[in-house]
Structure formats: C-alpha cells, structure tokens
Amino acid sequence: MLNRFRLASAEKRLWSRSVLATFGSKPLPRGKEVHFYFAKDSANGRPKSGAQLAAVELDRSDGMSFIWEKDGRTILFQRVQRPYDIDIQTASAVIETSLFEDGRKAGIQPALLSQLADIFSWDLDFENGFSSGDTVKILYEKRTRKVKDAKSYLRILAAELMNAGQKHTAIYFEKQRGTGGYYDLDGRSLARSFLRFPLEFASITSQFAESRFHPILKARVPHTGIDFAAPRGTPVRAVSDGVIAQAGWNGPYGKTIDLQHDSRFMSRYAHLHNFAEGITHGVEVKKGQIIGYVGSTGRSTGPHLHFELYKDQQYINPLSIDFPAEDTLEPALLRIFDSQKLIYLVELSAAPQT
C-alpha cells in the first residue's frame, strides 16, 4: 500500500517496520479501511514535496482503531477506542395475539423483545400468559459507531408491561460503571442466579413429563427435560456460572454439554450441532455465555434444544423451580437509583401508544 504514494525509501522502511512491530508477519486484515494522513504545506494546504506521511489509521474493529503517528524520526503506536453515538428512543405495542408477533408488527426489533423476555422471564409467562389488550412500553438506547458496516447495539433502559391489569416495571441501573442489571421500582433485582431459558425466547414444544409418547421409540417414556423449537445454529446460553463437566457425544443425546454449577445443580444441553469455540471439559463459563449451537444430533426428529436441570443428581422440572432475587440496592445506591428511575419513567410515559 505504501508503494502507492511518493514516499522516500527510508520513509517506507520506517513505516513498514512500525506496522510490522504490531502485526508481525501476519497480513493486514482484509476488508478493513486504512486512512493515510499527510503533512500539509501551511501556505497552500497541499501535501509537501516528497509526500511526507504523518499518520496511519486502521479500523481494526467497530470499536477500536490502530493509529501510528510520526513524531520526528519516531513513529508512535496507540490503540484508540471509538466513541459511541447514543440515541434514546421509545417503542410501544398493544398485544392482540402474542407479545412477539404484535411487538414485531409495531416495529419493535426482535433483539429488544428478546431482552424483554429475559428481564421478566421469572415473573411472566411469555408463551401463554398474555391476553388481548395487554400493553408494552420500552425506553431503549441505540449505540452506533461511525464505521462502515458497523453494527448497532440496543439496550433496554426501562420497560413497562401491563398484564392482566397488573403493571410490571423494570429499570436498568449500573452499580459499577459498565456492569448493570434490571430492578423493580423498589430497587429489588429482577435477575436470578440462573437464566430462565437457555435460548433467547423460543417456543417450548415438549414439556417435562413423567410419561410422554416418544416419536421415535413409539412408546410412552419419561421426558426429563424441556424441548425448545429453534433453527439449526441458534446460539445456546449457559443458564448460570459453572464448569464444563462434559462436552462430547452422549448416546441418544447426541452432542451434549453438561454444566456443573455448584455442589447441587447441573444443567444439560443436548442434540447440539456444535460447541462454541473453547468449550471443553474443565472450562469455566459465565451465565449467558454462548456454549453451543442448536442441532439435531443423536435421537432427534429435527433441530431443537433438549434442556435438562438436575438438583442433587435428580431430574427436576426447570419451569417449576424458582431462585431468589440476586440482590437489593443498598440505601446509598437506592437514592441514585430513585433519581435515575424518575427520569426514565418520564421518558417512558411519553412513548406514543401504538
């Protein structure tokens, strides 16, 4: 790339050495933009003779640039985080059929609806618990960076669900910068130590049952977990922190991950298409981390996730157990939370009802 400019041989060698010091012998990543900045003649604003290169900037990712800048006979290197452009928006919908169907019709993006399901999953039945006339309002932020093909990141700041005449409210609050969660109006966490579901919201096709007709075996057998309908390749999440006890083939379960959470709880994810990178025996994972992808391996009639939860080495129904809330905000933080809550609720009340 340097050969495209009228650089002196010594200049080209200097810049090449500086870039190689960062990347070694690896080629620069394909498809990334590189910006070249040249010294200008103060009199006419044109490049000085000899095309003196002053800086080079590489768009390494949506969130980071690599910059080499010349200072005398030295070239300095730095990584620079790109700032976000943040836009605060609202969305709302009236439910007639289902939250996900009517929410999408109202223009609410699927990512926000999935976040909504995670936030309220321990309090509401998102598959069957809504009726005609229920409403939803969302206040959210949209983060984008001024980079070609950069993705937008959406995060709910406040949400209000009116369900069967009862109002459910969630407020996003960061106890530490960059680390936050959702709380009710009194500052009680809506989160649990376990996620309700191992997938972003998906339809349950088969419940936990003592006896169920098996479509392959053609006989009634116990169904010791829950089946979720999802396309092949859908990401599967760890429902809580834990250590991988098994990641491999397990007979009729096919490709399976067993995740040991503590001395009492273990979860199983079966019929996977594949495992996420780095997932192997003994690896520690965090709640919500992607550990595998939906498939149809083993004794399976089509792509889906079979999920099991064990307590004291015994099967339990994942939908029948509840876990205590993670925490409640202490008084000093509660005062800050109350101020932020009022701001969000005012913004939320201004959301036009679709």
Tab-separated table of C-alpha atoms in Angstrom:
chain	number	residue	atom	x	y	z
A	1	MET	CA	0.000	0.000	0.000
A	2	LEU	CA	2.884	2.364	0.760
A	3	ASN	CA	4.122	1.994	-2.828
A	4	ARG	CA	1.059	3.940	-3.997
A	5	PHE	CA	2.494	7.138	-2.523
A	6	ARG	CA	5.618	9.153	-3.365
A	7	LEU	CA	7.479	8.136	-0.209
A	8	ALA	CA	11.247	8.137	0.048
A	9	SER	CA	12.754	4.660	0.505
A	10	ALA	CA	13.852	5.447	4.077
A	11	GLU	CA	10.313	6.619	4.909
A	12	LYS	CA	8.753	3.438	3.551
A	13	ARG	CA	11.128	1.282	5.593
A	14	LEU	CA	10.362	3.282	8.755
A	15	TRP	CA	6.603	2.920	8.354
A	16	SER	CA	6.826	-0.749	7.373
A	17	ARG	CA	8.895	-1.586	10.470
A	18	SER	CA	6.384	0.210	12.701
A	19	VAL	CA	3.361	-1.637	11.316
A	20	LEU	CA	5.191	-4.987	11.359
A	21	ALA	CA	6.040	-4.408	15.030
A	22	THR	CA	2.290	-4.598	15.720
A	23	PHE	CA	1.209	-7.330	13.306
A	24	GLY	CA	4.399	-9.342	12.887
A	25	SER	CA	4.476	-11.356	9.682
A	26	LYS	CA	0.655	-11.632	9.517
A	27	PRO	CA	-1.015	-9.766	6.637
A	28	LEU	CA	-3.278	-6.844	7.447
A	29	PRO	CA	-6.902	-7.974	7.858
A	30	ARG	CA	-8.862	-7.952	4.605
A	31	GLY	CA	-11.803	-5.585	4.236
A	32	LYS	CA	-10.647	-3.073	6.876
A	33	GLU	CA	-10.246	0.581	5.916
A	34	VAL	CA	-6.813	2.211	6.224
A	35	HIS	CA	-6.558	6.011	6.352
A	36	PHE	CA	-3.346	7.857	5.397
A	37	TYR	CA	-2.696	11.383	6.678
A	38	PHE	CA	-0.053	13.577	5.029
A	39	ALA	CA	1.687	16.733	6.231
A	40	LYS	CA	0.267	19.839	4.525
A	41	ASP	CA	2.077	22.918	3.272
A	42	SER	CA	0.944	25.694	5.616
A	43	ALA	CA	0.851	28.172	2.718
A	44	ASN	CA	-1.479	26.438	0.264
A	45	GLY	CA	-2.838	23.440	2.208
A	46	ARG	CA	-1.324	20.959	-0.250
A	47	PRO	CA	0.939	17.972	0.559
A	48	LYS	CA	4.572	18.944	0.891
A	49	SER	CA	7.015	17.705	-1.694
A	50	GLY	CA	8.061	14.124	-1.136
A	51	ALA	CA	4.626	13.169	0.280
A	52	GLN	CA	5.521	13.250	3.994
A	53	LEU	CA	3.271	10.706	5.713
A	54	ALA	CA	2.208	11.948	9.177
A	55	ALA	CA	-0.123	9.195	10.420
A	56	VAL	CA	-1.812	5.923	9.511
A	57	GLU	CA	-5.125	4.749	10.990
A	58	LEU	CA	-6.517	1.209	10.658
A	59	ASP	CA	-10.154	0.434	11.510
A	60	ARG	CA	-9.386	-2.732	13.495
A	61	SER	CA	-12.998	-3.289	14.590
A	62	ASP	CA	-16.244	-1.420	15.142
A	63	GLY	CA	-14.958	-0.263	18.499
A	64	MET	CA	-11.227	0.200	18.014
A	65	SER	CA	-8.710	1.886	15.725
A	66	PHE	CA	-4.954	1.293	15.474
A	67	ILE	CA	-3.052	4.549	14.939
A	68	TRP	CA	0.607	5.082	14.014
A	69	GLU	CA	1.718	8.721	14.246
A	70	LYS	CA	5.097	10.190	13.311
A	71	ASP	CA	6.972	12.270	15.893
A	72	GLY	CA	10.288	13.415	14.447
A	73	ARG	CA	12.152	10.244	13.424
A	74	THR	CA	9.984	8.053	15.671
A	75	ILE	CA	6.593	6.537	14.952
A	76	LEU	CA	4.319	6.140	17.990
A	77	PHE	CA	1.596	3.482	18.139
A	78	GLN	CA	-1.659	3.531	20.109
A	79	ARG	CA	-4.994	1.724	20.294
A	80	VAL	CA	-7.941	4.107	20.385
A	81	GLN	CA	-11.441	3.159	21.473
A	82	ARG	CA	-14.075	4.627	19.188
A	83	PRO	CA	-16.856	6.522	20.978
A	84	TYR	CA	-20.487	5.549	20.508
A	85	ASP	CA	-23.215	7.744	19.126
A	86	ILE	CA	-26.108	7.150	21.534
A	87	ASP	CA	-29.730	7.741	20.579
A	88	ILE	CA	-32.527	7.305	23.145
A	89	GLN	CA	-35.784	6.025	21.645
A	90	THR	CA	-39.147	4.635	22.739
A	91	ALA	CA	-41.365	1.868	21.387
A	92	SER	CA	-44.767	0.510	22.330
A	93	ALA	CA	-47.345	-2.055	21.297
A	94	VAL	CA	-50.814	-3.361	22.150
A	95	ILE	CA	-50.951	-7.148	22.382
A	96	GLU	CA	-53.710	-8.917	20.463
A	97	THR	CA	-52.184	-12.331	19.696
A	98	SER	CA	-48.727	-12.598	21.274
A	99	LEU	CA	-46.075	-10.229	22.543
A	100	PHE	CA	-43.561	-11.255	19.875
A	101	GLU	CA	-45.974	-11.194	16.948
A	102	ASP	CA	-47.643	-7.897	17.852
A	103	GLY	CA	-44.373	-6.344	19.012
A	104	ARG	CA	-42.770	-7.009	15.618
A	105	LYS	CA	-45.862	-5.659	13.832
A	106	ALA	CA	-45.481	-2.459	15.877
A	107	GLY	CA	-41.858	-2.133	14.728
A	108	ILE	CA	-40.135	-3.308	17.913
A	109	GLN	CA	-36.905	-5.022	16.934
A	110	PRO	CA	-36.537	-8.741	17.840
A	111	ALA	CA	-33.409	-8.014	19.911
A	112	LEU	CA	-35.459	-5.770	22.204
A	113	LEU	CA	-38.250	-8.328	22.509
A	114	SER	CA	-35.693	-10.987	23.476
A	115	GLN	CA	-34.221	-8.664	26.101
A	116	LEU	CA	-37.726	-8.041	27.406
A	117	ALA	CA	-38.333	-11.780	27.765
A	118	ASP	CA	-35.074	-12.217	29.693
A	119	ILE	CA	-35.866	-9.305	32.023
A	120	PHE	CA	-39.344	-10.510	33.026
A	121	SER	CA	-38.987	-14.250	32.409
A	122	TRP	CA	-39.179	-15.165	36.114
A	123	ASP	CA	-42.366	-13.129	36.628
A	124	LEU	CA	-44.374	-13.623	33.427
A	125	ASP	CA	-45.288	-16.466	31.062
A	126	PHE	CA	-44.254	-15.088	27.679
A	127	GLU	CA	-45.657	-18.023	25.754
A	128	ASN	CA	-49.189	-18.226	27.141
A	129	GLY	CA	-49.534	-15.508	29.758
A	130	PHE	CA	-50.677	-12.534	27.661
A	131	SER	CA	-54.196	-11.659	26.539
A	132	SER	CA	-55.786	-9.182	24.151
A	133	GLY	CA	-55.416	-5.613	25.358
A	134	ASP	CA	-52.191	-6.047	27.327
A	135	THR	CA	-49.608	-3.372	26.522
A	136	VAL	CA	-45.850	-2.888	26.461
A	137	LYS	CA	-43.723	0.273	26.510
A	138	ILE	CA	-39.932	0.338	26.109
A	139	LEU	CA	-37.325	3.054	26.569
A	140	TYR	CA	-34.045	1.991	24.977
A	141	GLU	CA	-30.701	3.261	23.783
A	142	LYS	CA	-29.275	2.630	20.335
A	143	ARG	CA	-25.469	2.719	20.196
A	144	THR	CA	-23.687	3.066	16.862
A	145	ARG	CA	-20.183	3.925	15.732
A	146	LYS	CA	-19.263	5.900	12.631
A	147	VAL	CA	-17.585	2.980	10.914
A	148	LYS	CA	-18.525	1.354	7.634
A	149	ASP	CA	-20.910	-1.604	8.206
A	150	ALA	CA	-20.799	-1.089	11.983
A	151	LYS	CA	-23.488	-2.883	13.950
A	152	SER	CA	-25.973	-1.116	16.187
A	153	TYR	CA	-26.276	-2.200	19.819
A	154	LEU	CA	-29.659	-1.972	21.537
A	155	ARG	CA	-30.252	-1.973	25.283
A	156	ILE	CA	-33.481	-1.512	27.204
A	157	LEU	CA	-33.242	1.270	29.812
A	158	ALA	CA	-36.789	0.941	31.152
A	159	ALA	CA	-39.782	-1.223	30.328
A	160	GLU	CA	-43.401	-1.341	31.386
A	161	LEU	CA	-45.665	-4.333	30.795
A	162	MET	CA	-49.371	-4.185	31.578
A	163	ASN	CA	-50.519	-7.782	32.010
A	164	ALA	CA	-53.980	-8.809	33.264
A	165	GLY	CA	-54.426	-5.382	34.825
A	166	GLN	CA	-51.095	-5.537	36.696
A	167	LYS	CA	-48.186	-3.255	35.838
A	168	HIS	CA	-44.660	-4.717	35.740
A	169	THR	CA	-41.783	-2.221	35.530
A	170	ALA	CA	-38.041	-2.711	35.011
A	171	ILE	CA	-35.306	-0.071	35.349
A	172	TYR	CA	-31.721	-0.546	34.147
A	173	PHE	CA	-29.133	0.552	36.715
A	174	GLU	CA	-25.342	0.200	36.897
A	175	LYS	CA	-23.922	-0.433	40.366
A	176	GLN	CA	-20.475	-0.211	38.767
A	177	ARG	CA	-19.584	1.509	35.516
A	178	GLY	CA	-20.254	-0.893	32.641
A	179	THR	CA	-21.915	-3.526	34.833
A	180	GLY	CA	-25.648	-3.238	35.313
A	181	GLY	CA	-28.902	-5.098	35.791
A	182	TYR	CA	-32.661	-4.609	35.966
A	183	TYR	CA	-34.587	-3.670	39.095
A	184	ASP	CA	-38.213	-3.130	40.047
A	185	LEU	CA	-39.462	0.243	41.303
A	186	ASP	CA	-38.338	-0.571	44.855
A	187	GLY	CA	-34.770	-1.409	43.823
A	188	ARG	CA	-35.119	-5.205	44.019
A	189	SER	CA	-33.254	-7.138	41.345
A	190	LEU	CA	-35.358	-8.880	38.696
A	191	ALA	CA	-32.461	-11.220	37.903
A	192	ARG	CA	-31.730	-14.622	39.403
A	193	SER	CA	-28.548	-16.636	39.673
A	194	PHE	CA	-29.997	-18.725	36.785
A	195	LEU	CA	-31.464	-17.626	33.463
A	196	ARG	CA	-34.992	-18.882	32.933
A	197	PHE	CA	-34.219	-20.204	29.428
A	198	PRO	CA	-31.016	-21.366	27.674
A	199	LEU	CA	-32.129	-19.694	24.411
A	200	GLU	CA	-33.295	-16.234	23.607
A	201	PHE	CA	-37.053	-16.669	23.702
A	202	ALA	CA	-38.179	-19.739	21.745
A	203	SER	CA	-41.327	-21.866	21.709
A	204	ILE	CA	-41.492	-24.825	24.082
A	205	THR	CA	-42.525	-27.871	22.050
A	206	SER	CA	-42.339	-30.540	24.742
A	207	GLN	CA	-42.720	-30.110	28.494
A	208	PHE	CA	-41.186	-32.027	31.379
A	209	ALA	CA	-43.363	-35.124	31.873
A	210	GLU	CA	-43.390	-38.393	33.801
A	211	SER	CA	-44.797	-40.100	30.705
A	212	ARG	CA	-44.766	-38.919	27.096
A	213	PHE	CA	-45.197	-40.700	23.740
A	214	HIS	CA	-41.759	-40.725	22.096
A	215	PRO	CA	-41.996	-40.059	18.313
A	216	ILE	CA	-39.003	-42.306	17.506
A	217	LEU	CA	-39.344	-45.101	20.072
A	218	LYS	CA	-43.141	-45.225	19.545
A	219	ALA	CA	-43.643	-45.844	23.259
A	220	ARG	CA	-44.509	-43.867	26.368
A	221	VAL	CA	-41.373	-42.898	28.307
A	222	PRO	CA	-40.496	-40.136	30.791
A	223	HIS	CA	-39.438	-36.809	29.287
A	224	THR	CA	-36.893	-35.489	31.779
A	225	GLY	CA	-36.376	-32.044	30.282
A	226	ILE	CA	-37.835	-29.355	28.075
A	227	ASP	CA	-37.590	-29.129	24.281
A	228	PHE	CA	-37.241	-25.724	22.619
A	229	ALA	CA	-38.000	-25.238	18.924
A	230	ALA	CA	-35.187	-23.329	17.212
A	231	PRO	CA	-33.413	-23.333	13.828
A	232	ARG	CA	-30.131	-25.182	13.439
A	233	GLY	CA	-27.255	-22.955	14.545
A	234	THR	CA	-29.236	-20.916	17.095
A	235	PRO	CA	-26.845	-19.935	19.946
A	236	VAL	CA	-27.305	-21.806	23.240
A	237	ARG	CA	-26.521	-19.985	26.507
A	238	ALA	CA	-25.243	-21.252	29.850
A	239	VAL	CA	-28.098	-20.712	32.307
A	240	SER	CA	-25.678	-19.916	35.140
A	241	ASP	CA	-21.989	-19.768	36.029
A	242	GLY	CA	-20.312	-23.157	36.094
A	243	VAL	CA	-17.648	-25.588	34.900
A	244	ILE	CA	-17.976	-27.810	31.825
A	245	ALA	CA	-18.300	-31.371	33.161
A	246	GLN	CA	-18.749	-32.900	29.681
A	247	ALA	CA	-18.677	-31.660	26.088
A	248	GLY	CA	-18.942	-34.558	23.668
A	249	TRP	CA	-21.119	-37.315	22.265
A	250	ASN	CA	-23.585	-38.834	24.730
A	251	GLY	CA	-25.543	-41.644	23.063
A	252	PRO	CA	-29.144	-40.690	22.216
A	253	TYR	CA	-28.491	-37.152	23.458
A	254	GLY	CA	-26.046	-36.629	20.574
A	255	LYS	CA	-23.569	-33.795	21.016
A	256	THR	CA	-24.127	-32.751	24.619
A	257	ILE	CA	-22.788	-30.290	27.194
A	258	ASP	CA	-23.115	-30.975	30.928
A	259	LEU	CA	-22.514	-27.865	33.018
A	260	GLN	CA	-21.858	-28.228	36.773
A	261	HIS	CA	-22.961	-25.058	38.557
A	262	ASP	CA	-22.229	-25.911	42.198
A	263	SER	CA	-22.438	-28.909	44.504
A	264	ARG	CA	-26.219	-29.182	43.959
A	265	PHE	CA	-27.163	-28.001	40.434
A	266	MET	CA	-26.168	-29.236	36.978
A	267	SER	CA	-27.675	-28.447	33.554
A	268	ARG	CA	-27.594	-30.444	30.303
A	269	TYR	CA	-27.834	-29.162	26.696
A	270	ALA	CA	-28.456	-31.920	24.134
A	271	HIS	CA	-28.770	-32.609	20.371
A	272	LEU	CA	-26.310	-29.766	19.645
A	273	HIS	CA	-24.990	-29.103	16.159
A	274	ASN	CA	-21.654	-27.954	17.547
A	275	PHE	CA	-19.893	-26.475	20.546
A	276	ALA	CA	-18.775	-22.857	20.866
A	277	GLU	CA	-15.068	-22.137	20.493
A	278	GLY	CA	-13.079	-23.113	23.580
A	279	ILE	CA	-15.844	-25.188	25.176
A	280	THR	CA	-14.258	-28.361	26.537
A	281	HIS	CA	-14.043	-30.326	29.779
A	282	GLY	CA	-12.975	-28.247	32.783
A	283	VAL	CA	-13.542	-24.809	31.241
A	284	GLU	CA	-15.284	-22.193	33.403
A	285	VAL	CA	-18.186	-20.319	31.788
A	286	LYS	CA	-20.374	-17.389	32.849
A	287	LYS	CA	-24.141	-17.033	32.942
A	288	GLY	CA	-25.397	-16.092	29.476
A	289	GLN	CA	-22.178	-17.147	27.684
A	290	ILE	CA	-22.678	-18.892	24.324
A	291	ILE	CA	-21.588	-22.524	24.795
A	292	GLY	CA	-23.058	-24.277	21.744
A	293	TYR	CA	-25.477	-24.218	18.832
A	294	VAL	CA	-28.824	-25.927	18.245
A	295	GLY	CA	-28.716	-29.063	16.112
A	296	SER	CA	-30.365	-32.447	15.618
A	297	THR	CA	-27.698	-34.956	16.655
A	298	GLY	CA	-28.479	-38.190	18.450
A	299	ARG	CA	-32.053	-39.458	18.774
A	300	SER	CA	-33.822	-36.438	17.324
A	301	THR	CA	-36.518	-35.826	14.710
A	302	GLY	CA	-35.337	-32.315	13.815
A	303	PRO	CA	-33.399	-29.270	15.045
A	304	HIS	CA	-34.248	-28.352	18.637
A	305	LEU	CA	-32.627	-27.979	22.046
A	306	HIS	CA	-33.307	-30.546	24.757
A	307	PHE	CA	-32.582	-28.914	28.140
A	308	GLU	CA	-32.398	-30.676	31.496
A	309	LEU	CA	-31.799	-29.402	35.027
A	310	TYR	CA	-30.588	-31.563	37.917
A	311	LYS	CA	-30.711	-30.875	41.652
A	312	ASP	CA	-28.775	-33.239	43.911
A	313	GLN	CA	-28.323	-35.564	40.891
A	314	GLN	CA	-32.094	-35.838	40.361
A	315	TYR	CA	-34.100	-34.561	37.385
A	316	ILE	CA	-36.262	-31.549	38.181
A	317	ASN	CA	-38.709	-29.560	36.069
A	318	PRO	CA	-36.880	-26.341	35.065
A	319	LEU	CA	-40.201	-24.474	34.901
A	320	SER	CA	-41.293	-25.448	38.399
A	321	ILE	CA	-38.269	-24.127	40.309
A	322	ASP	CA	-37.661	-20.543	41.365
A	323	PHE	CA	-34.443	-18.928	42.557
A	324	PRO	CA	-34.213	-15.955	44.936
A	325	ALA	CA	-33.526	-12.487	43.544
A	326	GLU	CA	-29.823	-11.715	43.220
A	327	ASP	CA	-29.783	-8.562	45.367
A	328	THR	CA	-31.478	-5.392	46.585
A	329	LEU	CA	-29.828	-1.999	46.231
A	330	GLU	CA	-28.306	-0.634	49.428
A	331	PRO	CA	-29.577	2.782	50.703
A	332	ALA	CA	-26.734	4.887	49.234
A	333	LEU	CA	-27.226	3.433	45.758
A	334	LEU	CA	-31.010	3.452	46.133
A	335	ARG	CA	-31.030	7.265	46.272
A	336	ILE	CA	-29.120	7.418	42.970
A	337	PHE	CA	-31.392	4.741	41.529
A	338	ASP	CA	-34.529	6.701	42.502
A	339	SER	CA	-33.283	9.801	40.668
A	340	GLN	CA	-32.485	7.816	37.533
A	341	LYS	CA	-35.776	5.946	37.797
A	342	LEU	CA	-37.793	9.184	37.734
A	343	ILE	CA	-36.010	10.362	34.586
A	344	TYR	CA	-36.637	7.064	32.811
A	345	LEU	CA	-40.295	6.921	33.860
A	346	VAL	CA	-40.938	10.415	32.492
A	347	GLU	CA	-39.355	9.404	29.170
A	348	LEU	CA	-41.307	6.147	29.188
A	349	SER	CA	-44.625	7.895	29.799
A	350	ALA	CA	-44.054	9.973	26.667
A	351	ALA	CA	-43.907	6.859	24.458
A	352	PRO	CA	-46.761	7.011	21.920
A	353	GLN	CA	-49.140	4.067	22.261
A	354	THR	CA	-49.175	2.079	19.020
